[in-house]
Coordinates of C-alpha atoms in Angstrom, one line a residue:
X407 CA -180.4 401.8 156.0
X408 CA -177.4 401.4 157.9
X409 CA -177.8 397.7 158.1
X410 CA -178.5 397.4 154.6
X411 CA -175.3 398.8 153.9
X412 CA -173.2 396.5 156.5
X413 CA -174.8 393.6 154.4
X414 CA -173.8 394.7 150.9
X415 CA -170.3 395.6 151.9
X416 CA -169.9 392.5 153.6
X417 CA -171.6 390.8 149.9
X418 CA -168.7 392.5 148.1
X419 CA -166.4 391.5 150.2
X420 CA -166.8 387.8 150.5
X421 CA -167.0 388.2 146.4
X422 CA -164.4 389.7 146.1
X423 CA -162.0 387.2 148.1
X424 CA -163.5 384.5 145.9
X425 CA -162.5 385.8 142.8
X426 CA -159.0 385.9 144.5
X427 CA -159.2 382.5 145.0
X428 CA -159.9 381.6 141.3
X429 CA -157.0 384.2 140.1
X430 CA -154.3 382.7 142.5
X431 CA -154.9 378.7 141.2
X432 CA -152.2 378.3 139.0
X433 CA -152.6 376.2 135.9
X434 CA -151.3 373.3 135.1
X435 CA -147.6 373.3 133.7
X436 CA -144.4 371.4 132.6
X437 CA -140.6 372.7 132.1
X438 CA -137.6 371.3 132.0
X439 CA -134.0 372.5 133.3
X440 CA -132.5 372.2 129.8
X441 CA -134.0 372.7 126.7
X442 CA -131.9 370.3 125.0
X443 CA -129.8 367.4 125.6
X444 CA -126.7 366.7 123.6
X445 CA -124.9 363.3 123.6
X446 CA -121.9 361.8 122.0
X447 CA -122.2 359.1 119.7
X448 CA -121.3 356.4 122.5
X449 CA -123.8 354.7 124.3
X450 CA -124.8 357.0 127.6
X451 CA -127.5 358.3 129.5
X452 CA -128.4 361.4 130.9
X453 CA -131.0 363.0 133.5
X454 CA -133.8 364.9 132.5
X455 CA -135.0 366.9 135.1
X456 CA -138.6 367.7 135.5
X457 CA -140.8 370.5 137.3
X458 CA -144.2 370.0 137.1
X459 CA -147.7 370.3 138.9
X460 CA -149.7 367.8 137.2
X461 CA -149.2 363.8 135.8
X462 CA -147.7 363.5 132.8
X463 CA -147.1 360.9 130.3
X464 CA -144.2 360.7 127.4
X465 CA -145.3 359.9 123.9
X466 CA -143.5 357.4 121.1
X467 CA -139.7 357.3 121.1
X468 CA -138.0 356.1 118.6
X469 CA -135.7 352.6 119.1
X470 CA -132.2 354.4 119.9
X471 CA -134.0 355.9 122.9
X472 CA -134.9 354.2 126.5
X473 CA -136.4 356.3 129.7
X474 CA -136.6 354.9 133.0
X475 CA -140.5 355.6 133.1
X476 CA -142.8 356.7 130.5
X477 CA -145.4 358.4 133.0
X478 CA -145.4 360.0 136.1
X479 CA -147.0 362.3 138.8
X480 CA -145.7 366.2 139.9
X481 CA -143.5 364.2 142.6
X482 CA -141.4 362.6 139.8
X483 CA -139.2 365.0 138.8
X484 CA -136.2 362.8 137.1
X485 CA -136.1 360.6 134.7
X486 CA -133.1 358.6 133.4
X487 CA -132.5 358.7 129.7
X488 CA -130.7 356.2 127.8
X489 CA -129.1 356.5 124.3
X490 CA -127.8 353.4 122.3
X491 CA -124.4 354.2 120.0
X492 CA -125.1 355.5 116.9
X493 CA -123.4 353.6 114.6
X494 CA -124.1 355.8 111.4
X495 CA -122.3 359.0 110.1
X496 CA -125.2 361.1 110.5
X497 CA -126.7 362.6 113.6
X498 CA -129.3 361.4 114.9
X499 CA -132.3 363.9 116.5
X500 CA -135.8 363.7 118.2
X501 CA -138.6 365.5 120.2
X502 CA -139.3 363.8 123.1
X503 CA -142.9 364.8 123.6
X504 CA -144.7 365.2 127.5
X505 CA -147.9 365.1 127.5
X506 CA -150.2 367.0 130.3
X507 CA -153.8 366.6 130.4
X508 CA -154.4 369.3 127.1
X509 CA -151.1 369.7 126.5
X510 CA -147.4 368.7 125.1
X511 CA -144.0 370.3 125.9
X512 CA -141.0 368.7 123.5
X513 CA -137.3 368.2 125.2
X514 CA -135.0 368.1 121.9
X515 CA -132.8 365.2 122.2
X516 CA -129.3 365.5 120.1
X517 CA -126.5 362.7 119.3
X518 CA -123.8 363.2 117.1
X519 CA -122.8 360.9 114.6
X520 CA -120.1 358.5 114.4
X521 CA -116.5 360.1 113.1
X522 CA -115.8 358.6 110.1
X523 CA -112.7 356.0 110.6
X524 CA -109.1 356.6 109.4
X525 CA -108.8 353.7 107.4
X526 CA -105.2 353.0 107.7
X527 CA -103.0 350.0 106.0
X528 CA -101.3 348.7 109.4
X529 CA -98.2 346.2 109.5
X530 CA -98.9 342.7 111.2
X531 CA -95.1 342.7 111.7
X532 CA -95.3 339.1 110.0
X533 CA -93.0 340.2 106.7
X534 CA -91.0 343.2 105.9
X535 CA -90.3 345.9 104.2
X536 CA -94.1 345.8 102.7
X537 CA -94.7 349.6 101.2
X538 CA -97.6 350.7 99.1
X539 CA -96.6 351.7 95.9
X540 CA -100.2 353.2 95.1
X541 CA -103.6 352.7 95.2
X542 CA -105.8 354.2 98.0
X543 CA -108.5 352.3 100.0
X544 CA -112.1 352.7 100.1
X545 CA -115.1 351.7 101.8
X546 CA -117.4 351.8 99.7
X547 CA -116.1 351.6 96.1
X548 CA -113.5 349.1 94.5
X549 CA -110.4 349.5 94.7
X550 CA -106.3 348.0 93.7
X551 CA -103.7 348.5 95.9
X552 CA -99.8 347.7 94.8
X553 CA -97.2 346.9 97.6
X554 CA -93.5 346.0 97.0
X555 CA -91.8 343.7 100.0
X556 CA -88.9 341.2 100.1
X557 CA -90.4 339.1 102.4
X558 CA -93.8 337.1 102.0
X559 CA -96.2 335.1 103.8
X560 CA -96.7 331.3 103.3
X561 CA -100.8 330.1 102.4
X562 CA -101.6 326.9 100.6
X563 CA -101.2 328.3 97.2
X564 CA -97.6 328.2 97.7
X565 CA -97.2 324.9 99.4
X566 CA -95.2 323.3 96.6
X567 CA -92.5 326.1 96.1
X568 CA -91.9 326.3 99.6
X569 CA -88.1 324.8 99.7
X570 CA -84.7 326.9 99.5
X571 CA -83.5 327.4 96.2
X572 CA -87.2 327.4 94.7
X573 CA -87.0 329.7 91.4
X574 CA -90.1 332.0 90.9
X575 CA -90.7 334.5 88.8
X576 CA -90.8 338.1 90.7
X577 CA -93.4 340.0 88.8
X578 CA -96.2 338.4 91.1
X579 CA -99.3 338.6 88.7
X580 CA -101.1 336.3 90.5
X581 CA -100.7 337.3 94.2
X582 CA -101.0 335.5 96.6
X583 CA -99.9 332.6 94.3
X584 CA -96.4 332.0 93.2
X585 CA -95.2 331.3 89.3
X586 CA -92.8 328.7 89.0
X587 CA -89.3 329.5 86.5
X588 CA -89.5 326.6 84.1
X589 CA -86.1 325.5 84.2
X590 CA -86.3 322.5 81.7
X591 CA -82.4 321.8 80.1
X592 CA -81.2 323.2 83.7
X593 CA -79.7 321.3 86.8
X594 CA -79.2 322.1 90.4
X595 CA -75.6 322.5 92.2
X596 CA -75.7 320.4 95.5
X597 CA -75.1 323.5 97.8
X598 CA -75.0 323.9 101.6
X599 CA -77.8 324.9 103.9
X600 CA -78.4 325.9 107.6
X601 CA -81.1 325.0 110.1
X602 CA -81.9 326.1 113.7
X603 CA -80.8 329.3 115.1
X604 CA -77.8 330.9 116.9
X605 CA -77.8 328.2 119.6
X606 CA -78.7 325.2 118.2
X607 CA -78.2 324.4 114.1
X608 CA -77.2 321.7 111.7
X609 CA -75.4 322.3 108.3
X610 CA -76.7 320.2 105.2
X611 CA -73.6 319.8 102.8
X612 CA -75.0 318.8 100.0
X613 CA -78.5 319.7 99.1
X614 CA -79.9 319.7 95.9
X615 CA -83.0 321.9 96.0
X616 CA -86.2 320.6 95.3
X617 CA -89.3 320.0 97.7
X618 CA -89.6 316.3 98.1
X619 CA -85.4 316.7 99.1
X620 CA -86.2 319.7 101.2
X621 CA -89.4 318.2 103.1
X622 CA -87.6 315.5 104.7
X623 CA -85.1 318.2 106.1
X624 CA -87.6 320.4 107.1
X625 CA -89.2 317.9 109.3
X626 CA -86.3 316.9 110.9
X627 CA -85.7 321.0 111.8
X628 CA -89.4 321.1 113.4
X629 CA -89.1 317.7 115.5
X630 CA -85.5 318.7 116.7
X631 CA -87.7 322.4 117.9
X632 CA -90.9 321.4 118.3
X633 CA -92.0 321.7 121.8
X634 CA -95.0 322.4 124.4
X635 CA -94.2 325.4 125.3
X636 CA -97.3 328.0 125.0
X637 CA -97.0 331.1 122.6
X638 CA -97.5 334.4 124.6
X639 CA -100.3 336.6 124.0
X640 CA -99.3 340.2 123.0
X641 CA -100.0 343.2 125.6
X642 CA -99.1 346.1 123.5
X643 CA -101.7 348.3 122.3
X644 CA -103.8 346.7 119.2
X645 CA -104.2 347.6 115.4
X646 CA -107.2 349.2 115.1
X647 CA -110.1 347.5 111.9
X648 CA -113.5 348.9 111.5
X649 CA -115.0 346.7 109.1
X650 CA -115.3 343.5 107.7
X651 CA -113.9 344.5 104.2
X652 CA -110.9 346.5 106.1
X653 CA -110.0 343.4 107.9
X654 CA -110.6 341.5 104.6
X655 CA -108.1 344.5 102.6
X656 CA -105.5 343.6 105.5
X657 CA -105.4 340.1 105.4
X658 CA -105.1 339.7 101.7
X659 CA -102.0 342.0 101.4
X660 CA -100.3 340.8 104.2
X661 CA -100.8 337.2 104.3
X662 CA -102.9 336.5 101.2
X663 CA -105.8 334.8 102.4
X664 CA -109.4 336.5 103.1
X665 CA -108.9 337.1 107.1
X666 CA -112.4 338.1 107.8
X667 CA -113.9 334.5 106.5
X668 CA -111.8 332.6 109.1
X669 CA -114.0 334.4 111.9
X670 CA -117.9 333.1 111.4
X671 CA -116.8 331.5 107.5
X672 CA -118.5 335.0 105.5
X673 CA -116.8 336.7 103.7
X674 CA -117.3 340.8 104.0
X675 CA -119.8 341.1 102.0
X676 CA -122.2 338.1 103.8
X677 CA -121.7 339.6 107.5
X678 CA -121.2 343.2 109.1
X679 CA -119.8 344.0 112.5
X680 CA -121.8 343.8 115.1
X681 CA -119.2 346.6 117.1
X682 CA -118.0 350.0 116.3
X683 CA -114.2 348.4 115.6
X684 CA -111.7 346.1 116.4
X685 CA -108.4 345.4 117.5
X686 CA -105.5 343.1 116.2
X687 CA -103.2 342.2 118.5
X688 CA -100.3 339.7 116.1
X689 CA -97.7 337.6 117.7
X690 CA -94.8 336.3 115.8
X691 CA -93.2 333.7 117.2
X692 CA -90.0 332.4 115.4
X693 CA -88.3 329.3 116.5
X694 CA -85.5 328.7 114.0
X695 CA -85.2 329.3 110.3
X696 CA -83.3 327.4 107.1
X697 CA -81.2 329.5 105.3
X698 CA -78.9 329.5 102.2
X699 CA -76.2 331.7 102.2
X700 CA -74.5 333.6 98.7
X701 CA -74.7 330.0 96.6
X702 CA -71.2 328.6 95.8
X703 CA -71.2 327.3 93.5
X704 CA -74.1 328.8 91.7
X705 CA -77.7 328.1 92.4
X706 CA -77.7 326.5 88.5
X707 CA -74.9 324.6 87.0
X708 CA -75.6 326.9 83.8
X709 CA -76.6 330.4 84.4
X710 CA -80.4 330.9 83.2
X711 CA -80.2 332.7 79.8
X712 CA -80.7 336.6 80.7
X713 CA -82.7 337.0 77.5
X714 CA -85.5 335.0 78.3
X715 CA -85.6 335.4 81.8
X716 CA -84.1 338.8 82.9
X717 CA -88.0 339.7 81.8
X718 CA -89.3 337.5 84.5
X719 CA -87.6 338.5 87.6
X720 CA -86.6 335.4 88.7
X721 CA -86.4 335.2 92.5
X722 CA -84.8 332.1 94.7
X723 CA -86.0 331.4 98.0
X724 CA -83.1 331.9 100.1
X725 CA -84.8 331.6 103.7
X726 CA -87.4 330.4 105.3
X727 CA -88.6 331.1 108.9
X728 CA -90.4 328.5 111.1
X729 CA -92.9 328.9 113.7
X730 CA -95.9 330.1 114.6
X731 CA -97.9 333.5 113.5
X732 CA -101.1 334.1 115.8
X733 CA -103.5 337.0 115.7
X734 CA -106.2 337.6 118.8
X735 CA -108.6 340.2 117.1
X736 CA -111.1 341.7 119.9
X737 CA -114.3 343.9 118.8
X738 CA -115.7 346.0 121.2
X739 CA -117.8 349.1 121.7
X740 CA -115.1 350.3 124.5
X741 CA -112.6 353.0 124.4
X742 CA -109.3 351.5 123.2
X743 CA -107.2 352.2 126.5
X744 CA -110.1 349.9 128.0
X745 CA -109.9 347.2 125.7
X746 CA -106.2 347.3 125.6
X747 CA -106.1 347.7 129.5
X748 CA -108.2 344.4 130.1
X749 CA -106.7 342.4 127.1
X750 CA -103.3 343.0 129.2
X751 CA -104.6 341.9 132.3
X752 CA -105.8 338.8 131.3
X753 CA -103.0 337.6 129.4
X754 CA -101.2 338.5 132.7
X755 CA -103.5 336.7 134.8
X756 CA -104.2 339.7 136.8
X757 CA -107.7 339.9 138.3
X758 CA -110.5 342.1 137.0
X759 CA -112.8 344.1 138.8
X760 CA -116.7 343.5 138.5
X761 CA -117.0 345.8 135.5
X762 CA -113.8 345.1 133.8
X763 CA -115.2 341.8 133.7
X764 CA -118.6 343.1 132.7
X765 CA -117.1 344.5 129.6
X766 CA -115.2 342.2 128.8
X767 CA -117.7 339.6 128.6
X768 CA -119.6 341.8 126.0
X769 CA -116.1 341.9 123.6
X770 CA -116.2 339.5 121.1
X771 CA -112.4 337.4 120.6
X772 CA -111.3 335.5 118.1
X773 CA -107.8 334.0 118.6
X774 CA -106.4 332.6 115.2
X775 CA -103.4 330.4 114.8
X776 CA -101.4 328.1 112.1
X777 CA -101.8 324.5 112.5
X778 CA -100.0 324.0 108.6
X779 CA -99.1 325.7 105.9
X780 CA -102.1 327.7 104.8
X781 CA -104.2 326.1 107.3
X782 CA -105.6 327.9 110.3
X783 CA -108.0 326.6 113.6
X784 CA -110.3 329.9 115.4
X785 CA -111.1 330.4 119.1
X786 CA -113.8 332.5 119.8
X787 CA -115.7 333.5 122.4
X788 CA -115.8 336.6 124.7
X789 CA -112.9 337.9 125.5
X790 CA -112.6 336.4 128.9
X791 CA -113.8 332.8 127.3
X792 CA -111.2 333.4 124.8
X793 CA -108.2 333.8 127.1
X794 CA -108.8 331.0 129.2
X795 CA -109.0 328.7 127.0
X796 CA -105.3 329.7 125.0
X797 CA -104.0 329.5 128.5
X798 CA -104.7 325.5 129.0
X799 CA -102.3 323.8 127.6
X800 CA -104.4 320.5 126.6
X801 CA -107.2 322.7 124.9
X802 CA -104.9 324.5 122.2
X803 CA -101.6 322.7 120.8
X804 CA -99.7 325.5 118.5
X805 CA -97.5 323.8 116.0
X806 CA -94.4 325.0 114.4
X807 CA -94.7 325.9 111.0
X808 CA -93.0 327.4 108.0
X809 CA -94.5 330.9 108.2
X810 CA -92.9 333.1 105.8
X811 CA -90.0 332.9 103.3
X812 CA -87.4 335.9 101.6
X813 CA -85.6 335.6 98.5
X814 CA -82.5 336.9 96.6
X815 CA -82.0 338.0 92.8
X816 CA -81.4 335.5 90.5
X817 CA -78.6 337.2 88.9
X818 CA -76.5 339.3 91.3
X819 CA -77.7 337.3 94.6
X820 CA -78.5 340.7 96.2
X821 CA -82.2 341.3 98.3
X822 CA -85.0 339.9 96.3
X823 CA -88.1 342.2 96.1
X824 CA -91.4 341.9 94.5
X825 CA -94.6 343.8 93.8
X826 CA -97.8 343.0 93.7
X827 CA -101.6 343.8 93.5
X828 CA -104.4 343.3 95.3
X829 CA -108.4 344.0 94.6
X830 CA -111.1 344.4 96.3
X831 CA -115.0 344.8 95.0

């Protein structure tokens, strides 16, 4: 009896520690440290960090997302997590789904969008005394914009009233284009005229203003300047653009000409950009100007009749400025102190490091420059190609130019000013 009772205590026992042994066998599990990970709206990556006792597996991600492996076993317990810019002004959200044998755990991945720009109406620093009058810019819908200025660009609409003492009529209703006075019945005084700067000028006693007289002076004033020297590259911070049709807005009121076609040859609405913005960095470069002072005698021999042209505004050209506007334009995906920072040191010829010039290989340049009135040549490239190529001297010859002209008032030979419009679709 005894023995019988040895055995079944002994039975119990042993079934009793197996049991134990199927109540202590964990099951299989996933967890991560975070629920969530949050990212700006840069490109980055982040860790996810794993604890597991099994193999697991991640399902679909969408494009945006990368992970340095999709699978794994319980010894992998980090995985790298890559995140591409999010370009759009929404934010952008996903479950990243592990799979384990019969079952899924989601890690909810968060990126905020892209701040909407402040699109401003910067200054190139090539005219003056441009102000908006009214009007208000917009991305997405069309819009006018006025701006009043006494100074204005030179394009090849122009060309032909380019010369000092050129009448036009200041109420610019066909911007960028200039409207001739008529001056029929009228005659030109011979008056005198500067060219060159402080250093270095010639007086002209007795011009008579019209543009076949005035082109044979001018090119006497450029081949009496004209030289080999390079134009420097500016290392001041840039202008900040964030789209094709804001880089088209800038160009037309400031120099009247579509800026953004000069890059690839399409216009805003043909190409986007590639990059979250861009950067203008302008350079004027002014080697001597022609000028006519207070004309005396008057500008006509007989003073226009104020009835029929008082209503027109009519503007002379009383100077014009020679030499050579440039404009590097960078797009990037960098923080602007970083682009800035590597612009300046390669227009310094300072070295870069191995990722300074990693970046800036993945910056797209474009360096723009006159070579006539109107007319314009592009360098382009990465931003290192760019740079090296505007600092050999045999690879880019900058001529001098006329670049940008002011005028005075007809009638009481005071500061000329004029306003005009701009559109955009």
């Amino acid at each position: 009896m005894k023995n019988n009772l040895l055995i079944l205590s002994l039975l119990l026992f042993l079934l009793s520690s197996c049991e134990g042994n199927e109540d202590s066998k964990q099951p299989d599990f996933i967890q991560f440290a975070k629920k969530e990970i949050s990212l700006g709206y840069k490109e980055s990556k982040d860790t996810i960090e794993i604890q597991t006792n099994t193999s697991w597996e991640i399902e679909s991600m969408p494009e945006w997302l990368t992970v340095s492996k999709q699978k794994g076993t319980q010894e992998d317990t980090n995985v790298i997590l890559y995140i591409q810019p999010n370009r759009n002004e929404t934010v952008r959200e996903f479950d990243l789904i592990f799979k384990i044998k019969d079952k899924k755990q989601a890690l909810h991945i968060y990126q905020e969008a892209k701040p909407k720009p402040e699109y401003t109406l910067p200054r190139l620093g090539f005219t003056s005394l441009i102000r908006l009058v009214s009007g208000t810019y917009s991305e997405t819908e069309p819009f006018d914009l006025e701006f009043e200025s006494d100074k204005l660009f030179i394009n090849s609409s122009n060309k032909e009233l380019i010369f000092l003492g050129s009448l036009f009529v200041g109420k610019l209703t066909n911007y960028p284009k200039l409207d001739r006075v008529e001056t029929a019945g009228y005659a030109y005084n011979q008056l005198p005229i500067i060219i060159g700067n402080f250093i270095n000028f010639t007086i002209e006693e007795n011009y008579t203003p019209s543009y076949e007289t005035y082109q044979q002076i001018e090119k006497e004033g450029v081949d009496n300047f004209n030289s080999d020297a390079s134009f420097p590259l500016r290392t001041s911070d840039g202008t900040y653009y964030y789209s094709r049709r804001h880089l088209h807005c800038i160009g037309l009121y400031e120099l009247g000409i579509s800026l953004e076609k000069l890059l690839n040859g399409k216009s805003y609405k043909e190409e986007s950009m590639k990059h979250e913005y861009g950067l203008i960095y302008p350079v004027s470069n002014i080697r001597f100007s022609a000028d006519m002072d207070r004309p005396n005698p008057p500008l006509l021999t007989e003073k226009l009749n104020e009835d029929k042209f008082v209503p027109m505004n009519p503007n002379y050209i009383s100077e014009i400025k020679y030499g050579n506007n440039t404009l590097l334009l960078v797009e990037s995906d960098f923080e602007k102190g970083i682009v800035n920072s590597i612009q300046s040191k390669l227009s310094k010829s300072e070295q870069l490091n191995a990722e300074e010039v990693t970046k800036a290989e993945q910056m797209d340049a474009y360096y723009i420059y006159m070579v006539s009135v109107g007319e314009f040549k592009v360098i382009k490239g990465n931003l290192i190609e760019v740079i090296n190529q505007l600092k050999d001297p045999k690879a880019v010859k900058i001529p001098i130019v006329p670049v940008s002209f002011s005028f005075s008032d007809y009638y009481n030979n005071g500061v000329g000013a004029v306003k005009y419009k701009i559109h955009v679709q």
